[in-house]
Short mmCIF file of C-alpha atoms and ligand atoms in Angstrom, two decimals:
data_model
loop_
_atom_site.label_atom_id
_atom_site.label_comp_id
_atom_site.label_asym_id
_atom_site.label_seq_id
_atom_site.Cartn_x
_atom_site.Cartn_y
_atom_site.Cartn_z
CA MET T 427 0.00 0.00 0.00
CA ASN T 428 1.12 3.53 -0.64
CA THR T 429 2.03 4.87 2.77
CA SER T 430 2.41 8.49 1.79
CA GLU T 431 0.19 10.89 3.69
CA ILE T 432 -3.25 9.91 2.53
CA TYR T 433 -5.20 10.40 5.76
CA PRO T 434 -5.85 13.53 7.84
CA THR T 435 -4.26 14.41 11.14
CA ALA T 436 -5.59 12.16 13.90
CA LEU T 437 -6.30 12.97 17.53
CA VAL T 438 -5.87 10.03 19.92
CA ILE T 439 -7.53 10.18 23.35
CA ASP T 440 -6.52 7.36 25.68
CA ASP T 441 -5.39 7.35 29.31
CA GLU T 442 -3.00 4.43 28.73
CA ALA T 443 0.40 5.63 27.59
CA PHE T 444 1.17 2.30 25.90
CA MET T 445 -2.03 2.41 23.81
CA ARG T 446 -1.29 6.00 22.74
CA LYS T 447 2.13 4.93 21.58
CA VAL T 448 0.88 1.87 19.69
CA LEU T 449 -1.91 3.79 17.99
CA ALA T 450 0.32 6.72 17.05
CA THR T 451 2.83 4.35 15.43
CA GLN T 452 0.11 2.47 13.54
CA LEU T 453 -1.62 5.66 12.37
CA ARG T 454 1.63 7.13 11.06
CA SER T 455 2.58 3.96 9.24
CA LEU T 456 -0.89 3.76 7.68
CA GLY T 457 -0.47 7.24 6.25
CA CYS T 458 -1.88 9.81 8.69
CA LYS T 459 -0.48 13.29 8.13
CA GLY T 460 0.04 13.83 11.83
CA VAL T 461 -0.95 12.32 15.17
CA ILE T 462 -1.72 14.27 18.32
CA CYS T 463 -2.15 12.29 21.54
CA HIS T 464 -3.86 13.24 24.78
CA GLU T 465 -4.30 11.45 28.04
CA SER T 466 -7.42 13.36 29.06
CA GLY T 467 -10.63 14.21 27.20
CA GLU T 468 -10.58 17.81 28.45
CA ASP T 469 -7.12 18.53 27.01
CA ALA T 470 -8.03 16.77 23.77
CA LEU T 471 -11.16 18.86 23.29
CA ASN T 472 -9.13 22.05 23.89
CA THR T 473 -6.68 20.98 21.21
CA LEU T 474 -9.59 20.18 18.89
CA GLN T 475 -11.06 23.69 19.40
CA GLN T 476 -7.73 25.20 18.34
CA HIS T 477 -7.18 22.95 15.31
CA LYS T 478 -10.71 22.35 14.12
CA ASP T 479 -9.81 22.58 10.46
CA ASP T 480 -6.93 20.12 10.66
CA ILE T 481 -8.25 17.34 12.86
CA LYS T 482 -10.63 15.27 10.79
CA LEU T 483 -10.22 12.02 12.70
CA ILE T 484 -10.53 11.20 16.41
CA LEU T 485 -9.76 7.89 18.10
CA CYS T 486 -11.28 7.83 21.56
CA ASP T 487 -11.06 5.31 24.37
CA LEU T 488 -14.30 4.66 26.25
CA GLN T 489 -12.91 3.86 29.69
CA MET T 490 -10.98 6.86 31.04
CA PRO T 491 -10.70 8.11 34.65
CA GLU T 492 -11.83 11.75 34.50
CA MET T 493 -13.89 12.47 31.41
CA ASP T 494 -14.94 9.10 29.97
CA GLY T 495 -15.48 8.37 26.28
CA ILE T 496 -19.24 8.75 26.56
CA GLU T 497 -18.84 12.31 27.80
CA VAL T 498 -16.37 13.02 24.99
CA LEU T 499 -19.03 11.80 22.52
CA ARG T 500 -21.60 14.15 24.03
CA ARG T 501 -19.20 17.11 23.87
CA LEU T 502 -18.27 16.30 20.25
CA GLY T 503 -21.98 16.13 19.41
CA ASP T 504 -22.62 19.49 21.13
CA MET T 505 -19.82 21.18 19.20
CA GLY T 506 -21.10 19.70 15.91
CA TYR T 507 -17.82 17.89 15.18
CA GLY T 508 -18.00 16.95 11.51
CA GLY T 509 -14.89 14.75 11.24
CA SER T 510 -14.73 10.99 11.65
CA LEU T 511 -14.54 8.99 14.84
CA ILE T 512 -13.22 5.61 15.93
CA LEU T 513 -14.08 4.23 19.36
CA ILE T 514 -11.56 2.12 21.25
CA SER T 515 -12.50 -0.20 24.04
CA GLY T 516 -11.33 -3.07 26.16
CA GLU T 517 -14.88 -3.47 27.46
CA ASP T 518 -17.39 -6.11 26.39
CA ASN T 519 -19.22 -6.02 23.06
CA LEU T 520 -22.43 -4.68 24.53
CA THR T 521 -20.72 -1.58 25.93
CA MET T 522 -19.11 -0.95 22.56
CA SER T 523 -22.37 -1.35 20.68
CA MET T 524 -24.20 0.98 23.10
CA ALA T 525 -21.45 3.58 22.63
CA LYS T 526 -21.75 3.23 18.86
CA LYS T 527 -25.48 3.87 19.04
CA LEU T 528 -24.83 6.92 21.15
CA ALA T 529 -22.30 8.23 18.63
CA HIS T 530 -24.92 7.88 15.89
CA ALA T 531 -27.54 9.55 18.10
CA HIS T 532 -25.17 12.52 18.52
CA GLY T 533 -24.97 12.75 14.74
CA LEU T 534 -21.27 11.83 14.72
CA ASN T 535 -19.63 10.20 11.76
CA LEU T 536 -18.53 6.92 13.33
CA LEU T 537 -16.15 4.76 11.30
CA GLY T 538 -16.42 1.90 13.79
CA GLY T 539 -14.99 0.41 16.94
CA LEU T 540 -11.56 -0.98 17.70
CA ARG T 541 -11.05 -3.64 20.38
CA LYS T 542 -7.98 -3.49 22.58
CA PRO T 543 -5.29 -4.54 21.83
CA ALA T 544 -5.60 -2.61 18.58
CA GLN T 545 -4.71 -4.61 15.46
CA SER T 546 -3.14 -2.65 12.64
CA ALA T 547 -5.23 -4.52 10.01
CA GLU T 548 -8.47 -3.55 11.75
CA LEU T 549 -7.34 0.04 12.03
CA ALA T 550 -6.43 0.05 8.33
CA SER T 551 -9.88 -1.24 7.44
CA LEU T 552 -11.55 1.50 9.51
CA LEU T 553 -9.36 4.19 7.95
CA SER T 554 -10.34 3.00 4.50
CA ARG T 555 -13.86 4.16 5.33
CA LEU T 556 -12.78 7.77 5.72
CA PRO T 557 -14.71 9.84 3.21
CA SER T 558 -12.60 10.86 0.25
CA PRO T 559 -11.98 14.61 0.39
CA VAL T 560 -13.57 15.22 -2.99
CA ARG T 561 -16.80 13.43 -2.27
CA LYS T 562 -16.98 14.98 1.18
CA THR T 563 -16.61 18.53 -0.08
CA GLU T 564 -19.17 17.92 -2.79
CA ARG T 565 -21.65 16.56 -0.30
CA SER T 566 -21.27 19.14 2.43
CA ARG T 567 -21.11 22.07 0.06
CA GLN T 568 -24.16 20.96 -1.76
CA THR T 569 -26.50 20.15 1.13
CA GLN T 570 -26.24 23.82 1.95
CA GLN T 571 -26.52 25.24 -1.49
CA VAL T 572 -28.89 23.30 -3.71
CA CYS T 573 -32.42 24.53 -3.75
CA ALA T 574 -35.66 22.97 -4.93
CA LYS T 575 -35.81 25.17 -8.03
CA GLU T 576 -32.40 23.97 -9.16
CA LEU T 577 -33.40 20.36 -8.52
CA ALA T 578 -36.62 20.73 -10.50
CA GLN T 579 -34.58 22.15 -13.37
CA GLY T 580 -31.95 19.41 -13.01
CA ILE T 581 -34.63 16.72 -13.26
CA ARG T 582 -36.18 18.38 -16.31
CA GLN T 583 -32.82 18.73 -18.03
CA GLY T 584 -31.92 15.09 -17.44
CA GLN T 585 -29.09 15.71 -14.96
CA LEU T 586 -30.04 12.68 -12.88
CA VAL T 587 -27.80 9.68 -13.49
CA ASN T 588 -28.47 6.14 -12.34
CA HIS T 589 -25.75 4.07 -10.79
CA TYR T 590 -26.32 0.36 -10.21
CA GLN T 591 -25.27 -2.01 -7.45
CA PRO T 592 -25.50 -5.80 -7.93
CA LYS T 593 -27.61 -8.08 -5.73
CA VAL T 594 -26.11 -11.56 -5.56
CA SER T 595 -27.68 -14.83 -4.41
CA ILE T 596 -25.75 -16.14 -1.41
CA HIS T 597 -26.95 -19.66 -2.25
CA THR T 598 -25.75 -19.80 -5.85
CA GLY T 599 -23.38 -16.84 -6.24
CA GLN T 600 -25.40 -15.63 -9.21
CA VAL T 601 -26.40 -12.05 -9.79
CA VAL T 602 -30.16 -11.75 -9.41
CA GLY T 603 -30.61 -8.04 -9.91
CA MET T 604 -29.28 -4.51 -9.86
CA GLU T 605 -30.39 -1.79 -7.47
CA THR T 606 -30.70 1.68 -8.95
CA LEU T 607 -29.07 4.42 -6.89
CA VAL T 608 -29.64 7.85 -8.29
CA ARG T 609 -26.99 10.58 -8.49
CA TRP T 610 -27.27 14.15 -9.66
CA GLN T 611 -24.64 15.31 -12.13
CA HIS T 612 -24.72 18.93 -11.06
CA PRO T 613 -23.29 21.38 -13.61
CA GLU T 614 -21.28 23.28 -10.97
CA HIS T 615 -20.88 20.97 -8.00
CA GLY T 616 -20.15 17.67 -9.72
CA LEU T 617 -21.69 14.35 -8.77
CA LEU T 618 -24.09 14.65 -5.84
CA TYR T 619 -25.31 11.70 -3.74
CA PRO T 620 -28.94 11.07 -2.75
CA ASP T 621 -28.60 12.37 0.81
CA ALA T 622 -28.04 15.83 -0.71
CA PHE T 623 -31.32 15.94 -2.63
CA ILE T 624 -33.86 13.14 -1.93
CA GLY T 625 -35.16 14.88 1.21
CA LEU T 626 -35.40 18.12 -0.74
CA ALA T 627 -37.38 16.38 -3.50
CA GLU T 628 -39.77 14.92 -0.93
CA GLU T 629 -40.29 18.22 0.86
CA HIS T 630 -40.96 20.15 -2.33
CA GLY T 631 -43.25 17.72 -4.12
CA LEU T 632 -40.59 16.74 -6.66
CA ILE T 633 -40.21 13.10 -5.69
CA ASP T 634 -42.69 11.77 -8.28
CA GLN T 635 -40.83 13.58 -11.06
CA LEU T 636 -37.56 12.24 -9.69
CA THR T 637 -38.82 8.64 -9.59
CA HIS T 638 -40.16 9.06 -13.12
CA GLY T 639 -36.75 10.33 -14.25
CA VAL T 640 -35.02 7.35 -12.61
CA LEU T 641 -37.29 4.82 -14.33
CA ALA T 642 -38.09 6.29 -17.72
CA GLY T 643 -36.29 7.40 -20.87
CA ASP T 644 -33.23 6.14 -22.71
CA HIS T 645 -31.07 6.46 -19.61
CA GLY T 646 -33.69 5.19 -17.17
CA ALA T 647 -33.56 1.97 -15.15
CA LEU T 648 -36.12 0.20 -17.38
CA ALA T 649 -34.17 0.93 -20.57
CA HIS T 650 -30.94 -0.24 -18.92
CA LEU T 651 -32.63 -3.42 -17.74
CA LYS T 652 -33.78 -4.04 -21.28
CA GLN T 653 -30.16 -3.77 -22.52
CA TRP T 654 -28.85 -6.20 -19.89
CA ARG T 655 -31.58 -8.71 -20.59
CA GLN T 656 -30.93 -8.45 -24.32
CA ALA T 657 -27.27 -9.18 -23.56
CA GLY T 658 -28.40 -12.43 -21.92
CA PHE T 659 -28.51 -11.46 -18.25
CA GLU T 660 -31.83 -12.39 -16.74
CA LEU T 661 -31.89 -9.82 -13.99
CA HIS T 662 -34.40 -7.71 -12.20
CA VAL T 663 -33.93 -4.02 -11.60
CA ALA T 664 -34.77 -2.51 -8.23
CA VAL T 665 -35.76 1.12 -7.86
CA ASN T 666 -36.07 3.04 -4.60
CA VAL T 667 -39.46 4.59 -4.07
CA SER T 668 -40.30 6.89 -1.23
CA MET T 669 -43.63 6.28 0.48
CA ASP T 670 -44.64 9.78 -0.57
CA SER T 671 -45.07 8.48 -4.12
CA LEU T 672 -47.58 5.89 -2.95
CA HIS T 673 -50.31 8.43 -2.27
CA ASP T 674 -50.93 8.90 -5.95
CA LEU T 675 -53.58 6.31 -6.80
CA ASN T 676 -52.50 6.47 -10.41
CA PHE T 677 -48.93 5.36 -9.59
CA PRO T 678 -49.48 1.66 -10.53
CA ASN T 679 -50.81 2.68 -13.93
CA VAL T 680 -47.88 5.01 -14.54
CA ILE T 681 -45.44 2.21 -13.66
CA ALA T 682 -47.27 -0.28 -15.89
CA GLN T 683 -47.20 2.15 -18.82
CA LEU T 684 -43.49 2.91 -18.41
CA ALA T 685 -42.64 -0.80 -18.29
CA GLN T 686 -44.74 -1.47 -21.34
CA ASP T 687 -43.05 1.39 -23.23
CA ALA T 688 -39.65 -0.05 -22.32
CA GLY T 689 -40.68 -3.61 -23.23
CA ILE T 690 -40.09 -4.90 -19.71
CA GLY T 691 -42.31 -7.38 -17.85
CA LEU T 692 -43.42 -6.02 -14.49
CA GLN T 693 -42.25 -9.20 -12.75
CA ASN T 694 -38.71 -7.95 -13.46
CA LEU T 695 -39.20 -4.74 -11.54
CA VAL T 696 -38.67 -4.47 -7.80
CA LEU T 697 -39.75 -1.39 -5.89
CA GLU T 698 -37.82 -0.84 -2.67
CA ILE T 699 -39.99 1.14 -0.31
CA THR T 700 -38.67 3.26 2.52
CA GLU T 701 -40.87 5.11 4.89
CA THR T 702 -39.39 8.55 5.18
CA ARG T 703 -42.04 10.40 7.12
CA LEU T 704 -44.50 9.64 9.81
CA GLY T 705 -48.22 10.27 9.48
CA THR T 706 -48.48 8.49 6.15
CA ASN T 707 -51.99 7.85 4.90
CA MET T 708 -51.84 4.07 4.97
CA ARG T 709 -55.09 3.55 3.08
CA SER T 710 -53.74 4.90 -0.19
CA VAL T 711 -50.39 3.16 0.37
CA ILE T 712 -52.11 -0.21 0.81
CA ASP T 713 -54.31 0.46 -2.21
CA VAL T 714 -51.34 1.35 -4.43
CA LEU T 715 -49.07 -1.47 -3.24
CA THR T 716 -51.76 -4.09 -3.56
CA ARG T 717 -52.50 -3.06 -7.14
CA LEU T 718 -48.79 -3.04 -7.96
CA ARG T 719 -48.56 -6.56 -6.62
CA LEU T 720 -51.54 -7.65 -8.70
CA LYS T 721 -49.58 -6.40 -11.68
CA ARG T 722 -46.68 -8.69 -10.55
CA VAL T 723 -44.32 -5.88 -9.47
CA ARG T 724 -42.14 -7.19 -6.65
CA LEU T 725 -42.19 -5.16 -3.46
CA SER T 726 -39.36 -4.81 -1.03
CA ILE T 727 -39.27 -3.22 2.42
CA ASP T 728 -36.02 -1.24 2.63
CA ASP T 729 -33.88 -0.38 5.66
CA PHE T 730 -35.75 -2.90 7.75
CA GLY T 731 -35.20 -2.51 11.46
CA THR T 732 -34.21 1.14 11.40
CA GLY T 733 -37.38 2.60 12.83
CA HIS T 734 -38.43 3.99 9.47
CA SER T 735 -39.56 0.64 8.15
CA SER T 736 -41.57 -0.86 10.90
CA LEU T 737 -42.78 -4.29 11.77
CA ALA T 738 -46.43 -3.30 11.49
CA HIS T 739 -45.95 -2.61 7.78
CA LEU T 740 -45.04 -6.22 7.18
CA GLN T 741 -48.39 -7.31 8.46
CA GLU T 742 -50.47 -4.90 6.43
CA LEU T 743 -48.44 -4.59 3.23
CA PRO T 744 -47.70 -7.28 0.66
CA PHE T 745 -43.90 -7.42 0.62
CA ASP T 746 -41.83 -10.03 -1.24
CA GLU T 747 -38.42 -9.01 0.05
CA LEU T 748 -37.03 -7.67 3.29
CA LYS T 749 -33.81 -5.66 3.10
CA ILE T 750 -31.81 -5.85 6.27
CA ASP T 751 -30.11 -2.58 7.03
CA ARG T 752 -26.34 -2.56 6.84
CA ARG T 753 -25.89 -1.74 10.51
CA PHE T 754 -27.12 -5.28 11.29
CA VAL T 755 -25.00 -6.85 8.57
CA HIS T 756 -21.57 -5.28 8.44
CA LEU T 757 -19.52 -6.55 11.40
CA ALA T 758 -22.49 -8.52 12.82
CA HIS T 759 -20.05 -11.41 13.20
CA GLN T 760 -18.26 -9.51 15.94
CA ASP T 761 -21.07 -7.41 17.39
CA GLN T 762 -23.53 -9.38 19.47
CA SER T 763 -26.33 -6.82 19.45
CA ALA T 764 -26.12 -6.33 15.64
CA ASP T 765 -26.16 -10.09 15.28
CA ASN T 766 -29.24 -10.38 17.50
CA MET T 767 -31.01 -7.90 15.22
CA LEU T 768 -29.90 -9.80 12.13
CA ALA T 769 -31.23 -13.05 13.58
CA ALA T 770 -34.52 -11.36 14.51
CA CYS T 771 -34.92 -9.94 10.97
CA MET T 772 -34.22 -13.40 9.53
CA ARG T 773 -36.82 -15.03 11.78
CA ILE T 774 -39.45 -12.43 10.90
CA ALA T 775 -38.81 -12.78 7.17
CA HIS T 776 -38.92 -16.54 7.46
CA ASP T 777 -42.24 -16.43 9.37
CA PHE T 778 -43.72 -14.18 6.70
CA GLY T 779 -42.25 -16.34 3.96
CA ILE T 780 -40.34 -13.54 2.27
CA GLU T 781 -36.88 -13.33 0.78
CA THR T 782 -34.05 -11.54 2.61
CA THR T 783 -31.32 -9.26 1.28
CA GLY T 784 -28.48 -8.19 3.53
CA GLU T 785 -27.05 -4.76 2.70
CA GLY T 786 -23.58 -3.45 3.53
CA VAL T 787 -21.55 -6.61 2.90
CA GLU T 788 -18.12 -5.01 3.05
CA THR T 789 -15.95 -8.03 3.80
CA GLU T 790 -15.75 -11.74 3.20
CA ALA T 791 -16.52 -12.21 6.89
CA ASP T 792 -19.80 -10.31 6.42
CA TRP T 793 -20.70 -12.56 3.47
CA LEU T 794 -19.93 -15.75 5.41
CA HIS T 795 -21.89 -14.55 8.39
CA LEU T 796 -24.96 -13.76 6.25
CA GLN T 797 -24.63 -17.18 4.69
CA ARG T 798 -24.63 -18.84 8.13
CA ALA T 799 -27.62 -16.71 9.13
CA GLY T 800 -29.55 -18.12 6.16
CA CYS T 801 -29.88 -14.87 4.24
CA ASP T 802 -30.82 -15.20 0.54
CA ILE T 803 -29.20 -12.24 -1.20
CA ALA T 804 -26.22 -10.01 -0.49
CA GLN T 805 -25.32 -6.53 -1.55
CA GLY T 806 -22.36 -4.37 -0.62
CA TYR T 807 -18.95 -2.96 -1.44
CA TRP T 808 -17.31 -6.40 -1.12
CA ILE T 809 -19.36 -7.52 -4.12
CA ALA T 810 -19.32 -4.21 -5.96
CA LYS T 811 -19.75 -0.52 -5.33
CA PRO T 812 -22.55 1.21 -7.22
CA MET T 813 -21.34 1.78 -10.80
CA PRO T 814 -22.45 3.80 -13.83
CA ALA T 815 -24.68 1.96 -16.31
CA GLU T 816 -21.90 1.74 -18.90
CA GLN T 817 -19.85 -0.49 -16.60
CA VAL T 818 -22.60 -2.98 -15.72
CA ILE T 819 -22.30 -5.45 -18.61
CA ASP T 820 -18.54 -5.60 -18.27
CA TRP T 821 -18.92 -6.25 -14.54
CA LEU T 822 -21.59 -8.93 -15.15
CA GLN T 823 -19.28 -10.69 -17.58
CA LYS T 824 -16.41 -10.72 -15.10
CA TRP T 825 -18.39 -11.69 -12.02
CA PRO T 826 -18.61 -15.47 -12.71
CA SER T 827 -14.83 -15.75 -12.42
CA ARG T 828 -14.78 -14.15 -9.01
CA LYS T 829 -13.84 -16.73 -6.40
CA LEU T 830 -16.34 -16.90 -3.60
CA PRO T 831 -15.60 -18.44 -0.21
CA GLU T 832 -16.83 -21.88 0.84
CA THR T 833 -15.86 -23.84 -2.24
CA GLY T 834 -13.04 -21.52 -3.22
CA ALA T 835 -13.92 -22.37 -6.81
CA ALA T 836 -15.18 -20.07 -9.51
CA HIS T 837 -18.93 -20.33 -9.48
CA GLY T 838 -19.95 -20.58 -13.07
CA ALA T 839 -18.69 -19.58 -16.46
CA THR T 840 -21.88 -18.52 -18.16
CA PRO T 841 -23.74 -15.26 -17.76
CA CYS T 842 -26.01 -15.59 -14.79
CA ALA T 843 -29.52 -16.21 -15.86
CA ILE T 844 -32.03 -16.54 -13.12
CA ALA T 845 -35.20 -14.76 -12.34
CA PRO T 846 -35.62 -13.09 -8.94
CA GLY T 847 -36.76 -15.51 -6.30
CA SER T 848 -36.01 -18.57 -8.39
CA HIS T 849 -32.46 -19.32 -7.29
CA ALA T 850 -31.75 -22.82 -6.19
CA ILE T 851 -30.92 -23.43 -2.58
CA THR T 852 -27.87 -25.62 -2.48
P1 C2E H 2312 -30.45 2.47 0.29
O1 C2E H 2312 -31.60 2.14 -0.57
O2 C2E H 2312 -30.38 1.81 1.62
O3 C2E H 2312 -29.16 2.20 -0.59
C1 C2E H 2312 -27.97 1.68 -0.09
C2 C2E H 2312 -26.96 2.77 0.18
O4 C2E H 2312 -25.84 2.16 0.81
C3 C2E H 2312 -26.43 3.43 -1.08
O5 C2E H 2312 -26.04 4.75 -0.74
C4 C2E H 2312 -25.20 2.59 -1.37
O6 C2E H 2312 -24.23 3.27 -2.15
C5 C2E H 2312 -24.69 2.33 0.02
N1 C2E H 2312 -23.93 1.08 0.11
C6 C2E H 2312 -24.02 0.00 -0.68
N2 C2E H 2312 -23.19 -0.97 -0.27
C7 C2E H 2312 -22.56 -0.49 0.82
C8 C2E H 2312 -21.57 -1.03 1.70
O7 C2E H 2312 -21.08 -2.15 1.57
N3 C2E H 2312 -21.16 -0.22 2.73
C9 C2E H 2312 -21.67 1.04 2.92
N4 C2E H 2312 -21.21 1.73 3.94
N5 C2E H 2312 -22.61 1.57 2.10
C10 C2E H 2312 -23.04 0.81 1.07
P2 C2E H 2312 -26.47 5.98 -1.65
O8 C2E H 2312 -26.31 5.65 -3.09
O9 C2E H 2312 -25.77 7.18 -1.09
O10 C2E H 2312 -28.03 6.07 -1.39
C11 C2E H 2312 -28.54 6.47 -0.15
C12 C2E H 2312 -30.03 6.32 -0.09
O11 C2E H 2312 -30.69 7.22 -0.99
C13 C2E H 2312 -30.53 4.93 -0.51
O12 C2E H 2312 -30.37 4.05 0.57
C14 C2E H 2312 -31.98 5.23 -0.85
O13 C2E H 2312 -32.78 5.20 0.32
C15 C2E H 2312 -31.92 6.66 -1.34
N6 C2E H 2312 -32.07 6.66 -2.80
C16 C2E H 2312 -31.17 6.35 -3.77
N7 C2E H 2312 -31.71 6.45 -5.00
C17 C2E H 2312 -33.01 6.80 -4.82
C18 C2E H 2312 -34.12 7.06 -5.71
O14 C2E H 2312 -34.03 6.94 -6.93
N8 C2E H 2312 -35.31 7.41 -5.13
C19 C2E H 2312 -35.46 7.51 -3.77
N9 C2E H 2312 -36.67 7.87 -3.29
N10 C2E H 2312 -34.45 7.27 -2.90
C20 C2E H 2312 -33.24 6.94 -3.42
CA1 CA H 2313 -32.68 0.52 -1.39
CA1 CA H 2314 -31.38 0.16 2.60
#
C-alpha cells in the first residue's frame, strides 16, 4: 500500500500511555499526516477547538478516569464535530455497541470500533472508510446550497444519473438483480449523492418527477434493464421509491405504462420502499401497493429494522423481500447486538415467507456470516460498489470468475440467468 500521507491528522484520546504509543505508530505507518495524543478528554477537546480545520479524525477510548469516552461523545456532538470517529474499548461487546449507538444519536460520523489490543489490520480497514476529500466537499457544500428550483430544473434537463449495485444470491453466487441508486450530475458541483437531494425532493413535491426520471427514458432503469436482458442477463432491476409516491392512486398505472413502453415485464421490476415520514396515509399506500402486486411488481421493504420501516408494515403490506439494514450486517459477526437484530430480521422474514437481502456486505466475513444466518441475497462494497450503467455489462461478464468463499472455486462460467426468487438453494 502507498504509505504516503493519505489520511488527515488524527487525535488520539486514551489514558493508557502504551495504547497511545501503539496507535500513534500504527496511524503514522498507515499514512496519517500527523498524530496528536492526549491522556485526558478535556485537554483533547481544547486541542480540537484550536485545530478544528486540521483534525478530521478522532480515536477515543471509552474507559478513562476523569472524562470518559461517553462524555467526549456528548461534547463532540454538542460542538457539531464533523470529522470521523473511531471508538476504542477493552470493554465487552455490549458496551461498545451501546457507545456506537450513542455516537450515531449525537450525529457523529462513526467509522467503527476498535477492540484493545488494537490490530493494525483492523485500524487500516476502519481508515479506508474515511470519506474521500472530494466526495466529502461535494456533499457538504451541496447540502447547503442546492435549492428545490435547481433540482426541478436538473430533473427536467436530465441531470439525474443512475448508478447500479448488484444483488447476488448467497446460495448460488449468481447475480439476481441490480439496485438503482440515483446521483445528480450537477453542472457546478459535480456528482451529488442522494442524501443531498432526496429529502429536498420529498419536501418540495418533486419526488414523483424524480422517480419518473429514474425509471423512464433512454437512460432510465427500465431501458438499462432491457439492454442487460438483451445481452443475456436475466436480472431484475430494483428502484427506490419513497412512500410519498404511494399516495398517488395512479402510480401503478404510470409504472405499468413505463414498463410497457420499455418492453419490460413487471415481474422484473422491484420497488424498494422506505418510509421517510410519519403520518403516512396508509389507506392509499395499501391500495397502491396491492394493485402493484396484482400487476406482478415485486415489493421490497427497505432499511428494515431502522425505525423507518416498521414491523407493522409487514403485516399490512404485501412485501416479497425484506432488506436488512447494513448496521445489522456489516460486522455482525463480531457485534452481538447487531447479530441479534440480524437473527430477529431473519426469523421475521422466514415467518412471513419472504426473501431476505443483507445490505452493507463489506468483507468476506460479512458474506460468510450472512450465509450462516440463512440470508438469501447479499449486496455491498465487497461484491461491488454502485457503478455507472456503462460499466454494468462488463462487470456482469467478469463476475462469474470471481472466487467466492466456501468452495473456493469459480462459481460458473456462463452469464447468470435466473429470475428473482427462483435461485436454487444448495
Ligand atoms: P439504500 O436504498 O439503503 O441504498 C444503499 C446505500 O448504501 C447506497 O447509498 C449505497 O451506495 C450504500 N452502500 C451500498 N453498499 C454499501 C456497503 O457495503 N457499505 C456502505 N457503507 N454503504 C453501502 P447511496 O447511493 O448514497 O443512497 C442512499 C439512499 O438514498 C438509498 O439508501 C436510498 O434510500 C436513497 N435513494 C437512492 N436512490 C433513490 C431514488 O431513486 N429514489 C429515492 N426515493 N431514494 C433513493
Ligand atoms: Ca434501497
Ligand atoms: Ca437500505
